[in-house]
Amino acid sequence: MASIDLHGMGVALITPFKEDESVDYNALTRLIDHLTENGTDYIVALGTTAETPSLSEKEKQEITRVIVERVNRRIPVVLGVGGNCTRQVVSQIENANLSGIDAILSVVPYYNKPSQEGIYQHFKAIAKASPLPVVLYNVPGRCGTNMTAETTLKLACEFDNITAIKEASGNIAQMDDIIKHKPSDFQVISGDDGITFPLIALGAVGVISVIGNAFPKEFSRMVRLALEGDYRNARIIHSRFAELFELLFVDGNPAGVKSMLNMMGFIENRLRLPLVPTRITTFEKIRGVLHKLNIKVK
């Protein structure tokens, strides 16, 4: 089983849409080039930020193909394969074309709110089915259930191919508990841009970032400085983007980052229902912050 090094800044890639809400593959390839050429350490495809629940199976397959071909092994690609039906997730893994994919990101089952034993059994089945390293994804704000540190550590210790967790619980004590007691080669990754800096100081290896879609060079530099122990300069960059961290999510993800990318000329400001673009007040606040940061906007 090949391992994967997830130190640094991964980017949870958005899905650009045209005005008619079809996938904008030209914008997608431009964005991939922007990321790979500006410090991104790896790309996460078909995660929450990609609006994956509103994509058809055919679109998901084509988006994955375009990402893998455009990245062309310049950096690793992590593919989101998750759901709340264990059999279905296992079947997806067993039948997916994983050529060019370096790891799988799989979210805690949502809506049906399993117990900790149910979560453990779910990921046990995924670990047994996956030919690739598995990255757990704990995001109770979306899933309705928190995977405890105890469950995470049990999975990390028992399955060699469960190699990392994207932790977006917002519970610093829980994350610190995982970091303190994990196997030496198990990687803890921040799932929130705003707490990446303090979490790296505790021992996390980096972040799977939303804001990195728009600012890969700047945010990857912050992550690298923090990983190198240069907390003073990392803090300067962290503070510079603090206001944007909040505005990113005030109207939901990926509405905030899509509005930024639209202002910067990368994409149309389109989402698929039930998601909608940011309110005009949020849009103008983001524009104002970008002006303060001397970012050229249209």
PDB file of C-alpha atoms in Angstrom:
ATOM      1  CA  MET A   1       0.000   0.000   0.000  1.00  0.00           C
ATOM      2  CA  ALA A   2       1.533   3.281  -1.127  1.00  0.00           C
ATOM      3  CA  SER A   3       1.418   6.106   1.394  1.00  0.00           C
ATOM      4  CA  ILE A   4       0.683   9.765   0.701  1.00  0.00           C
ATOM      5  CA  ASP A   5       2.333  12.814   2.230  1.00  0.00           C
ATOM      6  CA  LEU A   6      -0.322  15.431   2.959  1.00  0.00           C
ATOM      7  CA  HIS A   7       1.918  18.057   4.534  1.00  0.00           C
ATOM      8  CA  GLY A   8       1.141  21.545   3.293  1.00  0.00           C
ATOM      9  CA  MET A   9      -1.899  23.072   1.647  1.00  0.00           C
ATOM     10  CA  GLY A  10      -4.411  20.960  -0.215  1.00  0.00           C
ATOM     11  CA  VAL A  11      -7.210  22.785  -2.003  1.00  0.00           C
ATOM     12  CA  ALA A  12     -10.830  21.638  -1.921  1.00  0.00           C
ATOM     13  CA  LEU A  13     -11.501  22.408  -5.571  1.00  0.00           C
ATOM     14  CA  ILE A  14     -14.701  24.198  -6.590  1.00  0.00           C
ATOM     15  CA  THR A  15     -16.798  23.219  -9.618  1.00  0.00           C
ATOM     16  CA  PRO A  16     -17.173  26.217 -11.968  1.00  0.00           C
ATOM     17  CA  PHE A  17     -20.515  26.542 -13.746  1.00  0.00           C
ATOM     18  CA  LYS A  18     -21.514  28.540 -16.809  1.00  0.00           C
ATOM     19  CA  GLU A  19     -24.530  30.865 -16.827  1.00  0.00           C
ATOM     20  CA  ASP A  20     -26.711  27.913 -17.855  1.00  0.00           C
ATOM     21  CA  GLU A  21     -25.311  25.937 -14.868  1.00  0.00           C
ATOM     22  CA  SER A  22     -23.483  23.412 -17.038  1.00  0.00           C
ATOM     23  CA  VAL A  23     -19.965  22.592 -15.859  1.00  0.00           C
ATOM     24  CA  ASP A  24     -17.400  25.094 -17.174  1.00  0.00           C
ATOM     25  CA  TYR A  25     -14.522  22.773 -18.006  1.00  0.00           C
ATOM     26  CA  ASN A  26     -12.417  25.576 -19.526  1.00  0.00           C
ATOM     27  CA  ALA A  27     -12.601  27.530 -16.274  1.00  0.00           C
ATOM     28  CA  LEU A  28     -11.833  24.338 -14.357  1.00  0.00           C
ATOM     29  CA  THR A  29      -8.601  23.718 -16.291  1.00  0.00           C
ATOM     30  CA  ARG A  30      -7.537  27.351 -15.877  1.00  0.00           C
ATOM     31  CA  LEU A  31      -8.111  27.115 -12.140  1.00  0.00           C
ATOM     32  CA  ILE A  32      -6.159  23.853 -11.899  1.00  0.00           C
ATOM     33  CA  ASP A  33      -3.201  25.506 -13.654  1.00  0.00           C
ATOM     34  CA  HIS A  34      -3.471  28.488 -11.296  1.00  0.00           C
ATOM     35  CA  LEU A  35      -3.330  26.161  -8.294  1.00  0.00           C
ATOM     36  CA  THR A  36      -0.544  23.866  -9.487  1.00  0.00           C
ATOM     37  CA  GLU A  37       1.637  26.809 -10.510  1.00  0.00           C
ATOM     38  CA  ASN A  38       1.195  28.740  -7.249  1.00  0.00           C
ATOM     39  CA  GLY A  39       2.177  26.507  -4.372  1.00  0.00           C
ATOM     40  CA  THR A  40      -0.723  24.073  -3.954  1.00  0.00           C
ATOM     41  CA  ASP A  41       0.574  20.790  -2.525  1.00  0.00           C
ATOM     42  CA  TYR A  42      -2.389  18.628  -3.581  1.00  0.00           C
ATOM     43  CA  ILE A  43      -5.925  18.918  -4.937  1.00  0.00           C
ATOM     44  CA  VAL A  44      -9.059  17.451  -3.381  1.00  0.00           C
ATOM     45  CA  ALA A  45     -11.666  16.659  -6.037  1.00  0.00           C
ATOM     46  CA  LEU A  46     -15.409  16.182  -5.480  1.00  0.00           C
ATOM     47  CA  GLY A  47     -15.544  17.313  -1.881  1.00  0.00           C
ATOM     48  CA  THR A  48     -18.113  19.548  -0.214  1.00  0.00           C
ATOM     49  CA  THR A  49     -16.703  22.663  -1.881  1.00  0.00           C
ATOM     50  CA  ALA A  50     -17.240  21.063  -5.309  1.00  0.00           C
ATOM     51  CA  GLU A  51     -21.044  21.005  -4.762  1.00  0.00           C
ATOM     52  CA  THR A  52     -20.777  17.258  -5.319  1.00  0.00           C
ATOM     53  CA  PRO A  53     -24.358  16.406  -4.182  1.00  0.00           C
ATOM     54  CA  SER A  54     -25.724  18.442  -7.111  1.00  0.00           C
ATOM     55  CA  LEU A  55     -23.514  16.779  -9.758  1.00  0.00           C
ATOM     56  CA  SER A  56     -24.647  13.829 -11.861  1.00  0.00           C
ATOM     57  CA  GLU A  57     -22.596  10.631 -11.927  1.00  0.00           C
ATOM     58  CA  LYS A  58     -21.568  11.403 -15.509  1.00  0.00           C
ATOM     59  CA  GLU A  59     -20.420  14.900 -14.502  1.00  0.00           C
ATOM     60  CA  LYS A  60     -18.454  13.532 -11.538  1.00  0.00           C
ATOM     61  CA  GLN A  61     -16.653  11.071 -13.787  1.00  0.00           C
ATOM     62  CA  GLU A  62     -15.843  13.751 -16.363  1.00  0.00           C
ATOM     63  CA  ILE A  63     -14.690  16.263 -13.732  1.00  0.00           C
ATOM     64  CA  THR A  64     -12.400  13.615 -12.231  1.00  0.00           C
ATOM     65  CA  ARG A  65     -10.993  12.766 -15.669  1.00  0.00           C
ATOM     66  CA  VAL A  66     -10.325  16.434 -16.484  1.00  0.00           C
ATOM     67  CA  ILE A  67      -8.638  17.048 -13.114  1.00  0.00           C
ATOM     68  CA  VAL A  68      -6.396  13.971 -13.374  1.00  0.00           C
ATOM     69  CA  GLU A  69      -5.390  14.763 -16.962  1.00  0.00           C
ATOM     70  CA  ARG A  70      -4.757  18.453 -16.302  1.00  0.00           C
ATOM     71  CA  VAL A  71      -2.811  17.899 -13.089  1.00  0.00           C
ATOM     72  CA  ASN A  72      -0.766  15.294 -14.970  1.00  0.00           C
ATOM     73  CA  ARG A  73       0.978  14.034 -11.823  1.00  0.00           C
ATOM     74  CA  ARG A  74       2.377  17.483 -10.995  1.00  0.00           C
ATOM     75  CA  ILE A  75       0.822  17.156  -7.526  1.00  0.00           C
ATOM     76  CA  PRO A  76      -1.279  14.440  -5.832  1.00  0.00           C
ATOM     77  CA  VAL A  77      -5.046  14.219  -6.350  1.00  0.00           C
ATOM     78  CA  VAL A  78      -7.355  13.121  -3.528  1.00  0.00           C
ATOM     79  CA  LEU A  79     -10.847  12.019  -4.591  1.00  0.00           C
ATOM     80  CA  GLY A  80     -13.941  12.459  -2.447  1.00  0.00           C
ATOM     81  CA  VAL A  81     -15.863   9.173  -2.212  1.00  0.00           C
ATOM     82  CA  GLY A  82     -18.353   9.266   0.634  1.00  0.00           C
ATOM     83  CA  GLY A  83     -21.969   8.850   1.591  1.00  0.00           C
ATOM     84  CA  ASN A  84     -24.395   7.600   4.194  1.00  0.00           C
ATOM     85  CA  CYS A  85     -24.926   4.140   2.675  1.00  0.00           C
ATOM     86  CA  THR A  86     -21.879   1.986   3.395  1.00  0.00           C
ATOM     87  CA  ARG A  87     -22.669  -0.577   0.691  1.00  0.00           C
ATOM     88  CA  GLN A  88     -22.976   2.151  -1.907  1.00  0.00           C
ATOM     89  CA  VAL A  89     -19.681   3.800  -0.929  1.00  0.00           C
ATOM     90  CA  VAL A  90     -17.872   0.445  -1.004  1.00  0.00           C
ATOM     91  CA  SER A  91     -19.369  -0.268  -4.443  1.00  0.00           C
ATOM     92  CA  GLN A  92     -18.249   3.143  -5.723  1.00  0.00           C
ATOM     93  CA  ILE A  93     -14.696   2.473  -4.559  1.00  0.00           C
ATOM     94  CA  GLU A  94     -14.625  -1.017  -6.032  1.00  0.00           C
ATOM     95  CA  ASN A  95     -15.956   0.134  -9.413  1.00  0.00           C
ATOM     96  CA  ALA A  96     -14.318   3.558  -9.766  1.00  0.00           C
ATOM     97  CA  ASN A  97     -11.534   4.314 -12.217  1.00  0.00           C
ATOM     98  CA  LEU A  98      -8.844   5.347  -9.723  1.00  0.00           C
ATOM     99  CA  SER A  99      -6.081   5.840 -12.277  1.00  0.00           C
ATOM    100  CA  GLY A 100      -4.237   9.035 -11.372  1.00  0.00           C
ATOM    101  CA  ILE A 101      -5.849   9.205  -7.926  1.00  0.00           C
ATOM    102  CA  ASP A 102      -3.515   9.113  -4.918  1.00  0.00           C
ATOM    103  CA  ALA A 103      -5.959   8.803  -2.005  1.00  0.00           C
ATOM    104  CA  ILE A 104      -9.653   8.779  -1.098  1.00  0.00           C
ATOM    105  CA  LEU A 105     -11.356  11.303   1.189  1.00  0.00           C
ATOM    106  CA  SER A 106     -14.468   9.867   2.852  1.00  0.00           C
ATOM    107  CA  VAL A 107     -16.861  11.792   5.053  1.00  0.00           C
ATOM    108  CA  VAL A 108     -18.591  10.607   8.226  1.00  0.00           C
ATOM    109  CA  PRO A 109     -22.072   9.346   7.241  1.00  0.00           C
ATOM    110  CA  TYR A 110     -24.627  12.143   7.382  1.00  0.00           C
ATOM    111  CA  TYR A 111     -28.375  12.410   8.055  1.00  0.00           C
ATOM    112  CA  ASN A 112     -28.888   8.908   9.489  1.00  0.00           C
ATOM    113  CA  LYS A 113     -26.673   9.802  12.500  1.00  0.00           C
ATOM    114  CA  PRO A 114     -24.888   6.509  13.237  1.00  0.00           C
ATOM    115  CA  SER A 115     -23.401   5.647  16.619  1.00  0.00           C
ATOM    116  CA  GLN A 116     -19.627   5.620  17.117  1.00  0.00           C
ATOM    117  CA  GLU A 117     -19.694   1.857  16.509  1.00  0.00           C
ATOM    118  CA  GLY A 118     -21.606   2.448  13.284  1.00  0.00           C
ATOM    119  CA  ILE A 119     -19.032   5.040  12.175  1.00  0.00           C
ATOM    120  CA  TYR A 120     -16.224   2.611  13.002  1.00  0.00           C
ATOM    121  CA  GLN A 121     -17.841  -0.219  11.017  1.00  0.00           C
ATOM    122  CA  HIS A 122     -18.519   2.139   8.086  1.00  0.00           C
ATOM    123  CA  PHE A 123     -14.865   3.141   7.783  1.00  0.00           C
ATOM    124  CA  LYS A 124     -13.692  -0.422   8.444  1.00  0.00           C
ATOM    125  CA  ALA A 125     -15.621  -1.519   5.346  1.00  0.00           C
ATOM    126  CA  ILE A 126     -14.169   1.364   3.322  1.00  0.00           C
ATOM    127  CA  ALA A 127     -10.613   0.590   4.465  1.00  0.00           C
ATOM    128  CA  LYS A 128     -11.020  -3.050   3.428  1.00  0.00           C
ATOM    129  CA  ALA A 129     -12.396  -2.062   0.010  1.00  0.00           C
ATOM    130  CA  SER A 130      -9.960   0.714  -0.847  1.00  0.00           C
ATOM    131  CA  PRO A 131      -6.769   0.028  -2.799  1.00  0.00           C
ATOM    132  CA  LEU A 132      -5.637   3.557  -1.927  1.00  0.00           C
ATOM    133  CA  PRO A 133      -4.881   5.446   1.303  1.00  0.00           C
ATOM    134  CA  VAL A 134      -8.048   6.670   3.028  1.00  0.00           C
ATOM    135  CA  VAL A 135      -8.422  10.142   4.551  1.00  0.00           C
ATOM    136  CA  LEU A 136     -11.239  10.359   7.112  1.00  0.00           C
ATOM    137  CA  TYR A 137     -13.356  13.514   7.068  1.00  0.00           C
ATOM    138  CA  ASN A 138     -15.034  14.650  10.280  1.00  0.00           C
ATOM    139  CA  VAL A 139     -17.373  17.607   9.822  1.00  0.00           C
ATOM    140  CA  PRO A 140     -20.220  17.394  12.376  1.00  0.00           C
ATOM    141  CA  GLY A 141     -21.619  20.765  11.336  1.00  0.00           C
ATOM    142  CA  ARG A 142     -22.642  19.167   8.041  1.00  0.00           C
ATOM    143  CA  CYS A 143     -23.072  15.535   9.070  1.00  0.00           C
ATOM    144  CA  GLY A 144     -25.006  15.947  12.312  1.00  0.00           C
ATOM    145  CA  THR A 145     -22.671  13.498  14.063  1.00  0.00           C
ATOM    146  CA  ASN A 146     -19.197  14.005  15.502  1.00  0.00           C
ATOM    147  CA  MET A 147     -16.621  11.254  15.156  1.00  0.00           C
ATOM    148  CA  THR A 148     -14.900  11.243  18.536  1.00  0.00           C
ATOM    149  CA  ALA A 149     -11.161  11.202  19.077  1.00  0.00           C
ATOM    150  CA  GLU A 150     -11.515   7.671  20.438  1.00  0.00           C
ATOM    151  CA  THR A 151     -13.123   6.407  17.215  1.00  0.00           C
ATOM    152  CA  THR A 152     -10.578   8.234  15.038  1.00  0.00           C
ATOM    153  CA  LEU A 153      -7.655   6.789  16.994  1.00  0.00           C
ATOM    154  CA  LYS A 154      -9.128   3.280  16.888  1.00  0.00           C
ATOM    155  CA  LEU A 155      -9.386   3.465  13.099  1.00  0.00           C
ATOM    156  CA  ALA A 156      -5.907   4.975  12.778  1.00  0.00           C
ATOM    157  CA  CYS A 157      -4.360   2.215  14.862  1.00  0.00           C
ATOM    158  CA  GLU A 158      -6.199  -0.732  13.317  1.00  0.00           C
ATOM    159  CA  PHE A 159      -6.003   0.010   9.567  1.00  0.00           C
ATOM    160  CA  ASP A 160      -2.710   0.756   7.840  1.00  0.00           C
ATOM    161  CA  ASN A 161      -4.395   2.398   4.859  1.00  0.00           C
ATOM    162  CA  ILE A 162      -6.344   4.889   7.003  1.00  0.00           C
ATOM    163  CA  THR A 163      -3.548   7.426   6.913  1.00  0.00           C
ATOM    164  CA  ALA A 164      -5.066  10.813   7.811  1.00  0.00           C
ATOM    165  CA  ILE A 165      -8.070  12.788   8.979  1.00  0.00           C
ATOM    166  CA  LYS A 166      -9.458  16.083   7.770  1.00  0.00           C
ATOM    167  CA  GLU A 167     -10.736  17.467  11.086  1.00  0.00           C
ATOM    168  CA  ALA A 168     -13.423  20.134  10.801  1.00  0.00           C
ATOM    169  CA  SER A 169     -15.161  19.659  14.140  1.00  0.00           C
ATOM    170  CA  GLY A 170     -13.960  23.035  15.393  1.00  0.00           C
ATOM    171  CA  ASN A 171     -13.154  21.301  18.692  1.00  0.00           C
ATOM    172  CA  ILE A 172      -9.517  22.168  19.386  1.00  0.00           C
ATOM    173  CA  ALA A 173      -9.401  19.906  22.454  1.00  0.00           C
ATOM    174  CA  GLN A 174     -10.580  16.932  20.383  1.00  0.00           C
ATOM    175  CA  MET A 175      -8.038  17.640  17.638  1.00  0.00           C
ATOM    176  CA  ASP A 176      -5.259  18.019  20.198  1.00  0.00           C
ATOM    177  CA  ASP A 177      -6.249  14.685  21.742  1.00  0.00           C
ATOM    178  CA  ILE A 178      -5.934  12.987  18.332  1.00  0.00           C
ATOM    179  CA  ILE A 179      -2.561  14.617  17.673  1.00  0.00           C
ATOM    180  CA  LYS A 180      -1.205  13.587  21.073  1.00  0.00           C
ATOM    181  CA  HIS A 181      -2.221   9.927  20.847  1.00  0.00           C
ATOM    182  CA  LYS A 182      -2.148   9.075  17.138  1.00  0.00           C
ATOM    183  CA  PRO A 183       0.292   6.669  15.463  1.00  0.00           C
ATOM    184  CA  SER A 184       3.435   8.511  14.370  1.00  0.00           C
ATOM    185  CA  ASP A 185       2.616   8.277  10.645  1.00  0.00           C
ATOM    186  CA  PHE A 186      -1.066   9.286  10.944  1.00  0.00           C
ATOM    187  CA  GLN A 187      -1.655  12.833   9.660  1.00  0.00           C
ATOM    188  CA  VAL A 188      -4.091  15.361  11.137  1.00  0.00           C
ATOM    189  CA  ILE A 189      -5.226  17.998   8.644  1.00  0.00           C
ATOM    190  CA  SER A 190      -7.175  21.157   9.400  1.00  0.00           C
ATOM    191  CA  GLY A 191     -10.579  21.322   7.716  1.00  0.00           C
ATOM    192  CA  ASP A 192     -11.048  25.016   8.535  1.00  0.00           C
ATOM    193  CA  ASP A 193      -8.926  27.798   7.039  1.00  0.00           C
ATOM    194  CA  GLY A 194      -9.422  30.031  10.079  1.00  0.00           C
ATOM    195  CA  ILE A 195      -7.895  27.619  12.611  1.00  0.00           C
ATOM    196  CA  THR A 196      -5.117  26.220  10.424  1.00  0.00           C
ATOM    197  CA  PHE A 197      -2.408  28.361  12.008  1.00  0.00           C
ATOM    198  CA  PRO A 198      -3.088  27.357  15.644  1.00  0.00           C
ATOM    199  CA  LEU A 199      -3.727  23.736  14.667  1.00  0.00           C
ATOM    200  CA  ILE A 200      -0.340  23.461  12.940  1.00  0.00           C
ATOM    201  CA  ALA A 201       1.216  24.827  16.113  1.00  0.00           C
ATOM    202  CA  LEU A 202      -0.359  21.857  17.920  1.00  0.00           C
ATOM    203  CA  GLY A 203       1.015  19.357  15.404  1.00  0.00           C
ATOM    204  CA  ALA A 204      -1.299  19.253  12.382  1.00  0.00           C
ATOM    205  CA  VAL A 205       0.414  18.765   9.020  1.00  0.00           C
ATOM    206  CA  GLY A 206      -1.531  21.389   7.083  1.00  0.00           C
ATOM    207  CA  VAL A 207      -4.974  22.166   5.694  1.00  0.00           C
ATOM    208  CA  ILE A 208      -7.472  21.201   3.032  1.00  0.00           C
ATOM    209  CA  SER A 209      -8.347  24.768   2.150  1.00  0.00           C
ATOM    210  CA  VAL A 210     -11.262  26.642   0.614  1.00  0.00           C
ATOM    211  CA  ILE A 211      -9.603  30.059   0.410  1.00  0.00           C
ATOM    212  CA  GLY A 212      -6.685  28.372  -1.357  1.00  0.00           C
ATOM    213  CA  ASN A 213      -8.834  28.311  -4.514  1.00  0.00           C
ATOM    214  CA  ALA A 214      -8.417  32.087  -4.702  1.00  0.00           C
ATOM    215  CA  PHE A 215      -5.105  32.629  -2.889  1.00  0.00           C
ATOM    216  CA  PRO A 216      -2.948  29.523  -3.321  1.00  0.00           C
ATOM    217  CA  LYS A 217       0.392  31.324  -3.249  1.00  0.00           C
ATOM    218  CA  GLU A 218      -0.332  33.391  -0.148  1.00  0.00           C
ATOM    219  CA  PHE A 219      -2.090  30.736   1.917  1.00  0.00           C
ATOM    220  CA  SER A 220       0.368  27.954   1.044  1.00  0.00           C
ATOM    221  CA  ARG A 221       3.162  30.276   2.168  1.00  0.00           C
ATOM    222  CA  MET A 222       1.414  30.766   5.525  1.00  0.00           C
ATOM    223  CA  VAL A 223       1.106  26.992   5.927  1.00  0.00           C
ATOM    224  CA  ARG A 224       4.760  26.379   5.035  1.00  0.00           C
ATOM    225  CA  LEU A 225       5.997  29.080   7.391  1.00  0.00           C
ATOM    226  CA  ALA A 226       3.943  27.612  10.230  1.00  0.00           C
ATOM    227  CA  LEU A 227       5.205  24.087   9.487  1.00  0.00           C
ATOM    228  CA  GLU A 228       8.769  25.422   9.574  1.00  0.00           C
ATOM    229  CA  GLY A 229       8.134  26.994  12.986  1.00  0.00           C
ATOM    230  CA  ASP A 230       8.252  30.588  11.705  1.00  0.00           C
ATOM    231  CA  TYR A 231       5.129  31.520  13.632  1.00  0.00           C
ATOM    232  CA  ARG A 232       5.743  35.263  13.555  1.00  0.00           C
ATOM    233  CA  ASN A 233       5.627  35.540   9.763  1.00  0.00           C
ATOM    234  CA  ALA A 234       2.907  32.893   9.479  1.00  0.00           C
ATOM    235  CA  ARG A 235       0.775  34.901  11.914  1.00  0.00           C
ATOM    236  CA  ILE A 236       1.141  38.024   9.760  1.00  0.00           C
ATOM    237  CA  ILE A 237      -0.389  36.226   6.762  1.00  0.00           C
ATOM    238  CA  HIS A 238      -3.034  34.563   8.938  1.00  0.00           C
ATOM    239  CA  SER A 239      -4.086  37.949  10.322  1.00  0.00           C
ATOM    240  CA  ARG A 240      -4.128  39.471   6.832  1.00  0.00           C
ATOM    241  CA  PHE A 241      -6.797  37.017   5.729  1.00  0.00           C
ATOM    242  CA  ALA A 242      -8.754  36.789   9.006  1.00  0.00           C
ATOM    243  CA  GLU A 243     -11.658  38.948   7.787  1.00  0.00           C
ATOM    244  CA  LEU A 244     -11.994  36.890   4.612  1.00  0.00           C
ATOM    245  CA  PHE A 245     -12.108  33.621   6.579  1.00  0.00           C
ATOM    246  CA  GLU A 246     -15.372  34.776   8.168  1.00  0.00           C
ATOM    247  CA  LEU A 247     -16.874  36.200   4.974  1.00  0.00           C
ATOM    248  CA  LEU A 248     -16.129  32.959   3.116  1.00  0.00           C
ATOM    249  CA  PHE A 249     -18.778  31.051   5.044  1.00  0.00           C
ATOM    250  CA  VAL A 250     -21.339  33.616   6.193  1.00  0.00           C
ATOM    251  CA  ASP A 251     -23.619  32.683   3.266  1.00  0.00           C
ATOM    252  CA  GLY A 252     -22.453  29.085   3.013  1.00  0.00           C
ATOM    253  CA  ASN A 253     -19.678  27.281   1.184  1.00  0.00           C
ATOM    254  CA  PRO A 254     -18.695  27.596  -1.668  1.00  0.00           C
ATOM    255  CA  ALA A 255     -20.726  30.784  -2.204  1.00  0.00           C
ATOM    256  CA  GLY A 256     -18.060  32.961  -0.589  1.00  0.00           C
ATOM    257  CA  VAL A 257     -15.053  31.651  -2.472  1.00  0.00           C
ATOM    258  CA  LYS A 258     -16.981  31.567  -5.743  1.00  0.00           C
ATOM    259  CA  SER A 259     -17.762  35.266  -5.341  1.00  0.00           C
ATOM    260  CA  MET A 260     -14.052  35.941  -4.777  1.00  0.00           C
ATOM    261  CA  LEU A 261     -13.046  33.930  -7.837  1.00  0.00           C
ATOM    262  CA  ASN A 262     -15.696  35.757  -9.865  1.00  0.00           C
ATOM    263  CA  MET A 263     -14.335  39.160  -8.807  1.00  0.00           C
ATOM    264  CA  MET A 264     -10.846  37.983  -9.734  1.00  0.00           C
ATOM    265  CA  GLY A 265     -12.014  36.944 -13.205  1.00  0.00           C
ATOM    266  CA  PHE A 266     -11.682  33.155 -12.913  1.00  0.00           C
ATOM    267  CA  ILE A 267     -15.324  31.983 -13.025  1.00  0.00           C
ATOM    268  CA  GLU A 268     -18.967  32.930 -13.378  1.00  0.00           C
ATOM    269  CA  ASN A 269     -20.672  33.482 -10.029  1.00  0.00           C
ATOM    270  CA  ARG A 270     -22.996  30.493 -10.424  1.00  0.00           C
ATOM    271  CA  LEU A 271     -24.037  27.740  -7.996  1.00  0.00           C
ATOM    272  CA  ARG A 272     -26.606  24.967  -8.314  1.00  0.00           C
ATOM    273  CA  LEU A 273     -29.720  24.913  -6.178  1.00  0.00           C
ATOM    274  CA  PRO A 274     -30.261  24.518  -3.330  1.00  0.00           C
ATOM    275  CA  LEU A 275     -27.100  26.651  -3.042  1.00  0.00           C
ATOM    276  CA  VAL A 276     -27.241  30.273  -4.165  1.00  0.00           C
ATOM    277  CA  PRO A 277     -24.650  33.051  -4.536  1.00  0.00           C
ATOM    278  CA  THR A 278     -23.738  35.307  -1.628  1.00  0.00           C
ATOM    279  CA  ARG A 279     -26.016  38.184  -0.734  1.00  0.00           C
ATOM    280  CA  ILE A 280     -25.055  41.480  -2.353  1.00  0.00           C
ATOM    281  CA  THR A 281     -24.067  42.858   1.064  1.00  0.00           C
ATOM    282  CA  THR A 282     -21.601  40.000   1.573  1.00  0.00           C
ATOM    283  CA  PHE A 283     -20.379  40.358  -2.019  1.00  0.00           C
ATOM    284  CA  GLU A 284     -19.575  44.033  -1.477  1.00  0.00           C
ATOM    285  CA  LYS A 285     -17.887  43.339   1.869  1.00  0.00           C
ATOM    286  CA  ILE A 286     -15.647  40.770   0.170  1.00  0.00           C
ATOM    287  CA  ARG A 287     -14.893  43.264  -2.600  1.00  0.00           C
ATOM    288  CA  GLY A 288     -13.928  45.837   0.016  1.00  0.00           C
ATOM    289  CA  VAL A 289     -11.548  43.444   1.773  1.00  0.00           C
ATOM    290  CA  LEU A 290      -9.938  42.479  -1.544  1.00  0.00           C
ATOM    291  CA  HIS A 291      -9.375  46.173  -2.273  1.00  0.00           C
ATOM    292  CA  LYS A 292      -7.713  46.586   1.144  1.00  0.00           C
ATOM    293  CA  LEU A 293      -5.466  43.621   0.303  1.00  0.00           C
ATOM    294  CA  ASN A 294      -4.560  45.305  -3.012  1.00  0.00           C
ATOM    295  CA  ILE A 295      -6.113  42.461  -5.004  1.00  0.00           C
ATOM    296  CA  LYS A 296      -7.180  43.485  -8.485  1.00  0.00           C
ATOM    297  CA  VAL A 297     -10.901  42.842  -8.994  1.00  0.00           C
ATOM    298  CA  LYS A 298     -13.188  43.381 -11.951  1.00  0.00           C
TER     299      LYS A 298
END
